[in-house]
Coordinates of C-alpha atoms and ligand atoms in Angstrom, one line a residue:
X849 CA 282.5 9.6 125.4
X850 CA 279.0 8.1 124.6
X851 CA 279.1 8.6 120.8
X852 CA 282.4 7.2 119.1
X853 CA 281.9 9.4 116.4
X854 CA 285.2 11.7 117.0
X855 CA 284.5 15.4 117.2
X856 CA 285.9 17.0 114.5
X857 CA 286.5 21.1 114.8
X858 CA 287.9 23.3 112.1
X859 CA 289.4 25.9 113.5
X860 CA 289.9 29.5 112.0
X861 CA 292.4 32.1 113.2
X862 CA 292.8 35.6 111.6
X863 CA 292.8 38.5 114.5
X864 CA 296.3 39.3 113.5
X865 CA 299.1 38.6 111.0
X866 CA 298.8 34.9 110.6
X867 CA 296.0 33.5 108.3
X868 CA 295.7 29.6 110.4
X869 CA 293.1 26.8 109.7
X870 CA 293.5 23.5 111.7
X871 CA 291.7 20.5 112.0
X872 CA 291.6 19.1 115.8
X873 CA 289.9 15.8 117.0
X874 CA 288.6 15.7 120.3
X875 CA 290.0 19.1 121.8
X876 CA 293.6 17.3 121.6
X877 CA 294.7 15.3 118.4
X878 CA 296.0 17.8 116.1
X879 CA 295.3 16.7 112.7
X880 CA 296.6 19.7 110.8
X881 CA 297.6 23.2 111.7
X882 CA 298.4 25.4 108.7
X883 CA 299.7 28.5 109.1
X884 CA 300.0 31.5 106.4
X885 CA 302.7 34.2 107.7
X886 CA 302.3 37.8 106.9
X887 CA 305.2 38.9 109.2
X888 CA 307.6 39.3 106.3
X889 CA 305.2 41.8 104.7
X890 CA 304.8 43.7 108.0
X891 CA 308.5 43.7 108.9
X892 CA 309.0 46.3 105.8
X893 CA 307.0 48.6 107.9
X894 CA 308.3 48.0 111.3
X895 CA 304.8 46.7 112.7
X896 CA 301.6 45.4 111.8
X897 CA 299.4 47.3 109.0
X898 CA 295.8 46.9 109.5
X899 CA 294.5 47.5 105.9
X900 CA 297.4 45.1 104.4
X901 CA 296.7 42.4 107.3
X902 CA 292.8 42.0 106.2
X903 CA 293.7 42.1 102.5
X904 CA 296.2 39.1 103.0
X905 CA 293.8 37.0 105.0
X906 CA 291.3 37.4 102.1
X907 CA 293.7 36.3 99.6
X908 CA 294.9 33.5 101.8
X909 CA 291.8 31.9 103.6
X910 CA 290.4 29.4 101.6
X911 CA 293.6 27.8 100.4
X912 CA 294.7 27.4 104.1
X913 CA 291.4 25.9 105.0
X914 CA 291.8 23.6 102.1
X915 CA 295.4 22.7 102.6
X916 CA 294.2 22.0 106.4
X917 CA 291.6 20.0 105.3
X918 CA 293.9 18.0 103.2
X919 CA 296.7 17.5 105.4
X920 CA 294.3 16.2 108.1
X921 CA 292.7 13.9 105.6
X922 CA 289.0 15.2 106.4
X923 CA 286.1 16.8 104.1
X924 CA 284.1 19.5 104.9
X925 CA 281.3 17.2 105.2
X926 CA 282.9 15.2 108.2
X927 CA 283.6 18.5 110.1
X928 CA 281.1 18.4 113.5
X929 CA 281.7 22.2 113.9
X930 CA 283.6 25.3 113.1
X931 CA 285.5 27.3 115.7
X932 CA 286.3 30.9 114.7
X933 CA 288.4 33.8 116.6
X934 CA 285.7 36.5 117.0
X935 CA 287.9 38.9 119.1
X936 CA 290.1 40.4 120.4
X937 CA 291.8 41.8 117.6
X938 CA 292.3 43.8 114.2
X939 CA 288.5 44.6 113.1
X940 CA 289.2 43.9 109.6
X941 CA 291.3 41.0 110.0
X942 CA 288.9 39.4 112.4
X943 CA 286.0 39.7 110.1
X944 CA 287.3 37.6 107.4
X945 CA 287.8 34.6 109.7
X946 CA 284.0 35.2 111.1
X947 CA 282.6 35.7 107.5
X948 CA 284.1 32.5 106.3
X949 CA 283.4 30.5 109.3
X950 CA 279.4 32.3 109.2
X951 CA 279.3 31.0 105.3
X952 CA 280.8 27.6 106.0
X953 CA 278.6 27.1 109.3
X954 CA 275.2 27.9 107.3
X955 CA 276.5 25.9 104.3
X956 CA 277.3 22.7 106.0
X957 CA 274.3 23.4 108.7
X958 CA 276.8 22.6 111.4
X959 CA 277.6 24.6 114.7
X960 CA 279.3 27.9 114.7
X961 CA 281.4 28.1 117.5
X962 CA 283.0 31.7 118.8
X963 CA 286.4 31.8 120.3
X964 CA 287.9 34.5 122.5
X965 CA 291.4 34.7 120.9
X966 CA 293.1 34.8 124.4
X967 CA 291.3 31.8 125.7
X968 CA 292.7 30.0 122.3
X969 CA 296.4 30.9 123.5
X970 CA 295.3 29.0 126.8
X971 CA 293.8 26.2 125.3
X972 CA 297.1 25.5 123.5
X973 CA 298.2 24.0 126.9
X974 CA 295.2 21.7 127.1
X975 CA 296.0 20.4 123.4
X976 CA 299.0 19.0 125.3
X977 CA 297.2 17.4 128.0
X978 CA 293.8 17.8 128.3
X979 CA 294.0 16.3 131.9
X980 CA 295.9 19.0 133.2
X981 CA 294.8 19.7 136.6
X982 CA 292.0 22.4 137.5
X983 CA 291.7 24.9 138.9
X984 CA 294.8 26.4 137.4
X985 CA 296.6 29.9 137.3
X986 CA 297.5 31.3 133.7
X987 CA 299.9 33.9 132.7
X988 CA 299.0 34.8 129.2
X989 CA 301.4 37.4 127.6
X990 CA 301.1 38.5 124.0
X991 CA 301.5 41.2 121.7
X992 CA 298.0 42.8 122.9
X993 CA 297.7 41.5 126.4
X994 CA 299.3 40.4 129.8
X995 CA 296.6 38.9 131.8
X996 CA 296.6 36.5 135.0
X997 CA 293.9 34.4 134.8
X998 CA 292.2 31.9 137.0
X999 CA 290.8 29.1 135.2
X1000 CA 288.3 27.3 137.6
X1001 CA 286.8 24.9 135.2
X1002 CA 286.6 24.5 131.3
X1003 CA 286.1 27.4 129.7
X1004 CA 285.4 29.4 133.1
X1005 CA 287.7 31.8 132.7
X1006 CA 288.0 35.0 135.4
X1007 CA 290.8 37.8 134.5
X1008 CA 292.4 38.6 138.1
X1009 CA 295.0 41.3 136.6
X1010 CA 296.3 42.9 133.7
X1011 CA 298.8 45.3 132.5
X1012 CA 297.8 48.9 133.0
X1013 CA 299.0 50.0 129.8
X1014 CA 301.9 48.1 127.5
X1015 CA 301.7 44.6 127.1
X1016 CA 304.6 42.5 127.7
X1017 CA 305.1 41.7 124.1
X1018 CA 304.4 45.5 123.0
X1019 CA 307.4 46.3 125.3
X1020 CA 309.5 43.9 123.9
X1021 CA 308.5 44.9 120.5
X1022 CA 309.6 48.7 121.5
X1023 CA 312.6 48.0 122.9
X1024 CA 313.7 46.1 119.7
X1025 CA 312.8 48.9 117.9
X1026 CA 315.2 51.5 120.0
X1027 CA 317.9 48.8 119.6
X1028 CA 317.2 48.7 115.6
X1029 CA 315.9 45.2 115.6
X1030 CA 313.6 43.8 113.2
X1031 CA 309.8 43.1 114.0
X1032 CA 308.5 41.1 115.8
X1033 CA 310.9 42.4 118.7
X1034 CA 310.6 39.5 120.9
X1035 CA 312.4 36.6 119.4
X1036 CA 315.3 39.4 118.3
X1037 CA 315.7 40.8 122.0
X1038 CA 315.7 37.2 123.4
X1039 CA 318.7 36.5 120.9
X1040 CA 320.6 39.7 121.2
X1041 CA 320.0 39.1 125.3
X1042 CA 321.7 35.3 124.9
X1043 CA 324.9 37.5 124.8
X1044 CA 324.4 40.0 127.5
X1045 CA 325.0 40.4 131.1
X1046 CA 321.1 40.9 132.7
X1047 CA 322.5 42.5 135.8
X1048 CA 324.3 45.2 133.8
X1049 CA 321.8 48.1 133.9
X1050 CA 319.3 48.6 137.0
X1051 CA 315.6 48.8 135.7
X1052 CA 312.3 49.4 137.4
X1053 CA 310.1 46.5 138.0
X1054 CA 306.8 46.3 136.2
X1055 CA 304.9 44.5 138.8
X1056 CA 302.7 46.8 140.9
X1057 CA 303.0 46.6 144.6
X1058 CA 300.5 45.0 146.3
X1059 CA 298.6 44.6 143.2
X1060 CA 298.2 41.6 140.7
X1061 CA 298.6 44.1 138.0
X1062 CA 301.4 45.4 135.5
X1063 CA 302.6 48.7 134.1
X1064 CA 305.3 48.2 131.4
X1065 CA 305.6 51.9 130.3
X1066 CA 308.1 52.8 132.8
X1067 CA 310.2 50.1 131.9
X1068 CA 310.1 50.6 128.3
X1069 CA 311.2 54.6 129.1
X1070 CA 313.9 53.6 131.0
X1071 CA 315.3 51.7 128.2
X1072 CA 314.4 54.7 125.8
X1073 CA 316.0 57.0 128.3
X1074 CA 319.4 54.9 128.9
X1075 CA 319.8 54.6 124.9
X1076 CA 319.1 58.7 124.4
X1077 CA 321.3 60.0 127.3
X1078 CA 324.2 57.5 126.0
X1079 CA 323.6 59.0 122.6
X1080 CA 324.0 62.5 123.7
X1081 CA 326.8 61.8 125.6
X1082 CA 328.6 60.0 123.1
X1083 CA 328.8 57.0 125.1
X1084 CA 328.4 53.4 123.4
X1085 CA 325.8 50.7 125.5
X1086 CA 326.4 47.6 125.1
X1087 CA 323.0 46.7 123.3
X1088 CA 323.5 42.9 124.7
X1089 CA 323.5 43.8 128.3
X1090 CA 320.5 46.4 127.7
X1091 CA 318.5 43.4 125.9
X1092 CA 319.3 41.0 128.8
X1093 CA 318.8 43.4 131.6
X1094 CA 315.3 44.4 130.0
X1095 CA 314.3 40.9 129.5
X1096 CA 315.5 40.0 133.1
X1097 CA 313.4 42.6 134.4
X1098 CA 310.2 41.7 132.3
X1099 CA 310.7 37.8 133.7
X1100 CA 311.1 39.1 137.1
X1101 CA 308.1 41.6 136.8
X1102 CA 305.5 38.8 135.5
X1103 CA 306.9 36.0 137.9
X1104 CA 306.6 38.3 141.0
X1105 CA 302.5 38.7 140.1
X1106 CA 302.4 35.0 139.9
X1107 CA 304.3 34.4 143.3
X1108 CA 301.5 36.9 145.0
X1109 CA 298.7 35.2 143.2
X1110 CA 299.7 31.5 144.1
X1111 CA 300.6 32.7 147.8
X1112 CA 296.7 32.9 148.3
X1113 CA 296.6 29.3 147.6
X1114 CA 293.7 26.8 145.9
X1115 CA 295.4 26.3 142.8
X1116 CA 296.5 22.8 141.6
X1117 CA 298.6 23.8 138.7
X1118 CA 300.5 27.1 136.6
X1119 CA 300.2 27.3 133.2
X1120 CA 301.9 30.1 130.8
X1121 CA 300.3 30.8 127.3
X1122 CA 300.8 33.4 124.3
X1123 CA 303.2 34.6 121.9
X1124 CA 305.9 36.1 124.7
X1125 CA 305.7 32.5 126.0
X1126 CA 307.9 31.3 123.3
X1127 CA 311.0 33.2 125.5
X1128 CA 313.1 30.6 127.2
X1129 CA 314.2 32.7 129.7
X1130 CA 310.4 33.5 130.8
X1131 CA 309.5 29.6 130.5
X1132 CA 312.4 29.0 132.9
X1133 CA 311.2 31.8 135.2
X1134 CA 307.9 30.5 135.6
X1135 CA 308.9 26.5 135.9
X1136 CA 310.7 27.5 138.8
X1137 CA 307.6 29.5 140.5
X1138 CA 305.8 26.4 139.9
X1139 CA 308.6 24.4 141.6
X1140 CA 308.4 26.7 144.2
X1141 CA 304.9 26.0 145.1
X1142 CA 304.9 22.6 143.9
X1143 CA 302.6 22.3 141.0
X1144 CA 302.6 20.9 138.0
X1145 CA 303.7 23.5 135.0
X1146 CA 302.3 23.5 131.4
X1147 CA 303.8 25.8 128.7
X1148 CA 302.9 25.1 125.1
X1149 CA 305.5 23.9 122.5
X1150 CA 306.9 26.9 120.7
X1151 CA 305.0 26.5 117.8
X1152 CA 302.0 26.4 119.4
X1153 CA 302.9 29.9 121.9
X1154 CA 302.6 32.3 118.8
X1155 CA 298.9 32.6 116.8
X1156 CA 297.5 29.4 115.3
X1157 CA 294.4 27.9 114.5
X1158 CA 294.8 24.5 116.5
X1159 CA 294.5 26.7 119.8
X1160 CA 291.4 28.0 118.6
X1161 CA 289.7 24.7 117.5
X1162 CA 290.8 23.4 121.1
X1163 CA 289.4 26.1 122.8
X1164 CA 286.4 25.7 120.8
X1165 CA 285.9 21.9 121.6
X1166 CA 285.1 22.9 125.2
X1167 CA 282.6 25.3 124.0
X1168 CA 281.0 22.8 121.9
X1169 CA 280.6 20.4 125.0
X1170 CA 278.8 23.1 126.9
X1171 CA 276.5 23.6 123.9
X1172 CA 277.5 27.4 123.8
X1173 CA 277.1 28.1 119.9
X1174 CA 277.1 31.6 118.0
X1175 CA 274.5 32.5 115.3
X1176 CA 275.1 34.3 112.2
X1177 CA 274.7 37.3 113.7
X1178 CA 278.2 36.6 115.1
X1179 CA 280.4 39.9 114.4
X1180 CA 284.1 40.9 115.1
X1181 CA 284.9 42.1 118.4
X1182 CA 288.0 43.9 118.6
X1183 CA 288.1 44.8 122.4
X1184 CA 286.5 41.5 123.7
X1185 CA 287.5 40.5 126.9
X1186 CA 287.6 36.9 128.9
X1187 CA 284.8 36.6 130.9
X1188 CA 282.4 38.5 128.5
X1189 CA 282.1 35.7 126.0
X1190 CA 280.2 35.8 122.9
X1191 CA 277.3 34.7 122.8
X1192 CA 276.7 34.6 127.0
X1193 CA 277.2 38.4 126.4
X1194 CA 274.5 38.7 124.0
X1195 CA 272.3 37.0 125.8
X1196 CA 272.8 39.3 128.8
X1197 CA 272.2 42.1 126.4
X1198 CA 268.9 41.1 125.1
X1199 CA 267.6 40.0 128.4
X1200 CA 268.0 43.8 129.7
Ligands
KG4_1428 O1 300.2 36.0 120.7 P1 300.9 36.6 119.9 O2 301.5 35.7 118.7 O3 300.2 37.6 119.2 C1 299.1 38.3 119.9 O4 297.9 37.6 120.0 O5 299.5 39.4 120.1 O6 302.3 37.2 120.4 C2 303.1 38.2 119.6 C3 304.1 38.9 120.5 C4 305.0 39.7 119.9 O7 304.9 41.0 120.7 C5 306.2 39.0 119.6 O8 307.4 39.9 120.1 C6 306.0 38.6 120.9 O9 305.1 37.8 121.1 N1 307.3 37.1 121.0 C7 308.3 37.4 122.1 C8 308.9 35.9 121.5 N2 308.2 35.5 120.6 C9 307.2 36.1 120.0 N3 308.5 37.9 123.1 C10 309.7 37.8 123.7 N4 310.5 36.6 123.3 C11 310.1 35.4 122.1 N5 310.8 34.5 121.8
ZN1429 ZN1 297.7 35.8 120.0

């Protein structure tokens, strides 16, 4: 880097149920990563309640930023740029982060960077290893998304295939509900699955034949129906076996599409990202696929898999290097897709 002054990015993440602020130096050194979670509050309702989420973000955001700066040992005046999640997510929740970031960027006269939440998840991998080889194939699995992404160059992300209905994390959450487990369902299902037999129940694959797409609704319905029929017949199902069989089918279905894509060639590495990437069976399953194809494999450490602002600051750093800044008209984009990035999308619209 020609300039020896470090690039300090303040990242903000408020897209769902975590209020998070982080300071990251030069895209990879995490100086702080504060997360104020709302999970215990939403657990009372069995899922995220949007209005409660917005209010909680509002209450927490300033304090979380102050703590992140304090822990990093830097002042606001030393921050180079602010990176904020502008979508996808809950609109009211996103707006808290976006308006806070706009106010700070305006007051400090520093660049504002819009980050796609899913790009953030991917960039948790580059936080760990900025030299991780490209082009890379990344499987992104979260509560709202299941996408297979090609990363040709930094922040050049292309969706190759997605789920046609439920996201994989959503399937975990719904199956957890059927099994009477608390929100968020993924970690609870994983824990139960550890005591079960993954071959106990036959379940349909979520991978769509001849496509790099998924459909998780059939798999979810199979679990619901098994449970329902057993209840009607007065039978007792083994919940651990059910959880283990479901989890194994999710892992196999995700791995199947990764294999299809890697089989086409042209990739230098494989990555896994998103909240569901915290699942140990999935981490192991995808590592095996990478080994089959003799590719290096990367997955974020457990604490960087679920929502956090360090991943947003890391992704923001690469947009900073490309000079892709947002202006003060930045909004929250609840359905933002990868590849329709702000401000590029707005420029395109304006030029029509
Ligand atoms: O990425 P994330 O924190 O938030 C979204 O952007 O959606 O992902 C949350 C999702 C939830 O559906 C949760 O149940 C799932 O990730 N999850 C897991 C595990 N930990 C979190 N799913 C399976 N196994 C886990 N260990
Ligand atoms: Zn997420």
